[in-house]
PDB file of C-alpha atoms in Angstrom:
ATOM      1  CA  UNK A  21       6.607   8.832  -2.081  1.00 95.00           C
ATOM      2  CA  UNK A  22       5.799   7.287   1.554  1.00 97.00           C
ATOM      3  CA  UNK A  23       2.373   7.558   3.019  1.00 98.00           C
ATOM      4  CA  UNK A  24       2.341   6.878   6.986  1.00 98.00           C
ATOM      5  CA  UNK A  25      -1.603   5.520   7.388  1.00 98.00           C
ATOM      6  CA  UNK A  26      -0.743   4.892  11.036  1.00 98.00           C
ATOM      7  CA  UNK A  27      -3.447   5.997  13.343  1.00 97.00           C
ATOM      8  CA  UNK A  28      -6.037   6.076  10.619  1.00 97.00           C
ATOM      9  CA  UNK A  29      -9.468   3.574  11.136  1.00 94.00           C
ATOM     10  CA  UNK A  30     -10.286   1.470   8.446  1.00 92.00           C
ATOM     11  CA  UNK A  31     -11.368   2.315   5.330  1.00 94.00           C
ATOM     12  CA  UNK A  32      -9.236   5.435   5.686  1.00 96.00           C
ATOM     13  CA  UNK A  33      -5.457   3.691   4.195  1.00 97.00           C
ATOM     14  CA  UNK A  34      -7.237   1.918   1.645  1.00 96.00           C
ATOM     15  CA  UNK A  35      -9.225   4.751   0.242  1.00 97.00           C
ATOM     16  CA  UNK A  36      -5.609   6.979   0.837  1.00 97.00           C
ATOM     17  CA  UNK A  37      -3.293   3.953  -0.621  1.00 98.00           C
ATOM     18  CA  UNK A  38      -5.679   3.675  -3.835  1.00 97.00           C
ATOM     19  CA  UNK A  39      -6.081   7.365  -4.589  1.00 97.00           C
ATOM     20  CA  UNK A  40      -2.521   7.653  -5.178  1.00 97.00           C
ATOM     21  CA  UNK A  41      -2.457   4.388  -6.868  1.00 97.00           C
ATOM     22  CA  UNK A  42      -4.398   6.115  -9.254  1.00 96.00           C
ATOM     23  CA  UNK A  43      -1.708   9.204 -10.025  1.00 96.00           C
ATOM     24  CA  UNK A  44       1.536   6.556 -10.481  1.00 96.00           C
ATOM     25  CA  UNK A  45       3.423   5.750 -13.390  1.00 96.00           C
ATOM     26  CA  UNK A  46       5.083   2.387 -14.712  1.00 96.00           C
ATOM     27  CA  UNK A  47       8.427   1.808 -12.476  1.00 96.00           C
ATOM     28  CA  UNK A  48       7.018   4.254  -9.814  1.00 97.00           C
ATOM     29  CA  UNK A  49       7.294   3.159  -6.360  1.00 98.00           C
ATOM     30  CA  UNK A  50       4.746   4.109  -3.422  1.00 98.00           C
ATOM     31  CA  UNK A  51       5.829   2.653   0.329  1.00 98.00           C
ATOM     32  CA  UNK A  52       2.896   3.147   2.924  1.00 98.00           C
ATOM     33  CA  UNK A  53       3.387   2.344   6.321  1.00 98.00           C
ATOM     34  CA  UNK A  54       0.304   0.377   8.051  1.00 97.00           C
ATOM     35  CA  UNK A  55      -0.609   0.001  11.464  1.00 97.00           C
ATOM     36  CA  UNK A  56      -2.310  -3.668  10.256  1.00 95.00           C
ATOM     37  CA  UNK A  57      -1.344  -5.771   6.889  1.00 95.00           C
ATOM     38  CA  UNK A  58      -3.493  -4.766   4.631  1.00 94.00           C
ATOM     39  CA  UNK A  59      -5.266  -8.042   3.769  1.00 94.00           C
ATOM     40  CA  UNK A  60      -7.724  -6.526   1.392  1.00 94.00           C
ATOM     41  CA  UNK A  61      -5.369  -4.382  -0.714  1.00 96.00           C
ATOM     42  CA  UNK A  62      -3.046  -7.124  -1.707  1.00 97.00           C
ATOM     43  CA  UNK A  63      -6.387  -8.292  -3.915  1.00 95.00           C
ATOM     44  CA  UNK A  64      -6.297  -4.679  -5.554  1.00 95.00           C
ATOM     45  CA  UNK A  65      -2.650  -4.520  -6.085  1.00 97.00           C
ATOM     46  CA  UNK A  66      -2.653  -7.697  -8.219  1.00 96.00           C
ATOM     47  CA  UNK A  67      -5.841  -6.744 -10.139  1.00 95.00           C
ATOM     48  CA  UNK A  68      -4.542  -3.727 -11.169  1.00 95.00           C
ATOM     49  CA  UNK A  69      -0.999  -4.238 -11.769  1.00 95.00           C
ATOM     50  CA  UNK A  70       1.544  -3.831  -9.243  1.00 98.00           C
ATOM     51  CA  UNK A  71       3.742  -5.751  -7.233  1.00 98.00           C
ATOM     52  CA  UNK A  72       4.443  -5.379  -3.752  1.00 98.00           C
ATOM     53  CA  UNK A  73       6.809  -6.338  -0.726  1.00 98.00           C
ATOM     54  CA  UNK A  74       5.651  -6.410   2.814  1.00 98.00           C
ATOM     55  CA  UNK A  75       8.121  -5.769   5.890  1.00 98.00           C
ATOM     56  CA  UNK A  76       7.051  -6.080   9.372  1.00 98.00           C
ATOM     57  CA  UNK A  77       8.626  -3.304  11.654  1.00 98.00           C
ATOM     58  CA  UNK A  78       9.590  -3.319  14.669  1.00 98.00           C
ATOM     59  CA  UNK A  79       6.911  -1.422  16.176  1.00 97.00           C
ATOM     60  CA  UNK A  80       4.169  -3.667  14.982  1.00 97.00           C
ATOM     61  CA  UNK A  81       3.636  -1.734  11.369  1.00 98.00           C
ATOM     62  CA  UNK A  82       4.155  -3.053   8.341  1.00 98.00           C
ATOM     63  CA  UNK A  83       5.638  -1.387   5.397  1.00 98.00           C
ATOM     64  CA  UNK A  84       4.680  -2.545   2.202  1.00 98.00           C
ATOM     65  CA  UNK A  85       6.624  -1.017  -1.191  1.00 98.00           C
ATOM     66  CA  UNK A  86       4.617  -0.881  -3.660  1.00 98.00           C
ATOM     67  CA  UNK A  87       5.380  -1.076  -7.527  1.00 98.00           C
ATOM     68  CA  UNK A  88       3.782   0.054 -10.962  1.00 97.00           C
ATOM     69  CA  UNK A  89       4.271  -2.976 -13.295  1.00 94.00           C
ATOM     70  CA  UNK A  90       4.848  -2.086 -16.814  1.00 86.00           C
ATOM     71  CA  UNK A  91       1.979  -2.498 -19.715  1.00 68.00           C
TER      72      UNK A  91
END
């Protein structure tokens, strides 16, 4: 699944990103595109699990893939 949280003001791609954080299963793989890096949700990904790649775009966004680590 991709969300695109270009456009949206902060808190908005956080809140987005971590509701469907919520729904994943182990192996499951979520890419959001972000107009910024998201600084703060790096924190959250390691808390609760998941690991993560970033790649700048072109355009200025960054596309992180995102990763449900197993139990």
């Amino acid at each position: 699944m991709t969300l695109d949280n270009r456009g949206m003001e902060p808190p908005q791609p956080m809140i987005r990103t971590l509701n469907q954080l919520e729904t994943m299963t182990v192996g499951e793989v979520l890419t959001i595109i972000n107009d910024r890096r998201p600084m703060f949700l790096y924190e959250e990904l390691d808390e609760l699990g998941f690991d993560y790649v970033t790649e700048p775009q072109q355009d200025g966004s960054f596309k992180i893939i995102i990763t449900k680590r197993g139990e």
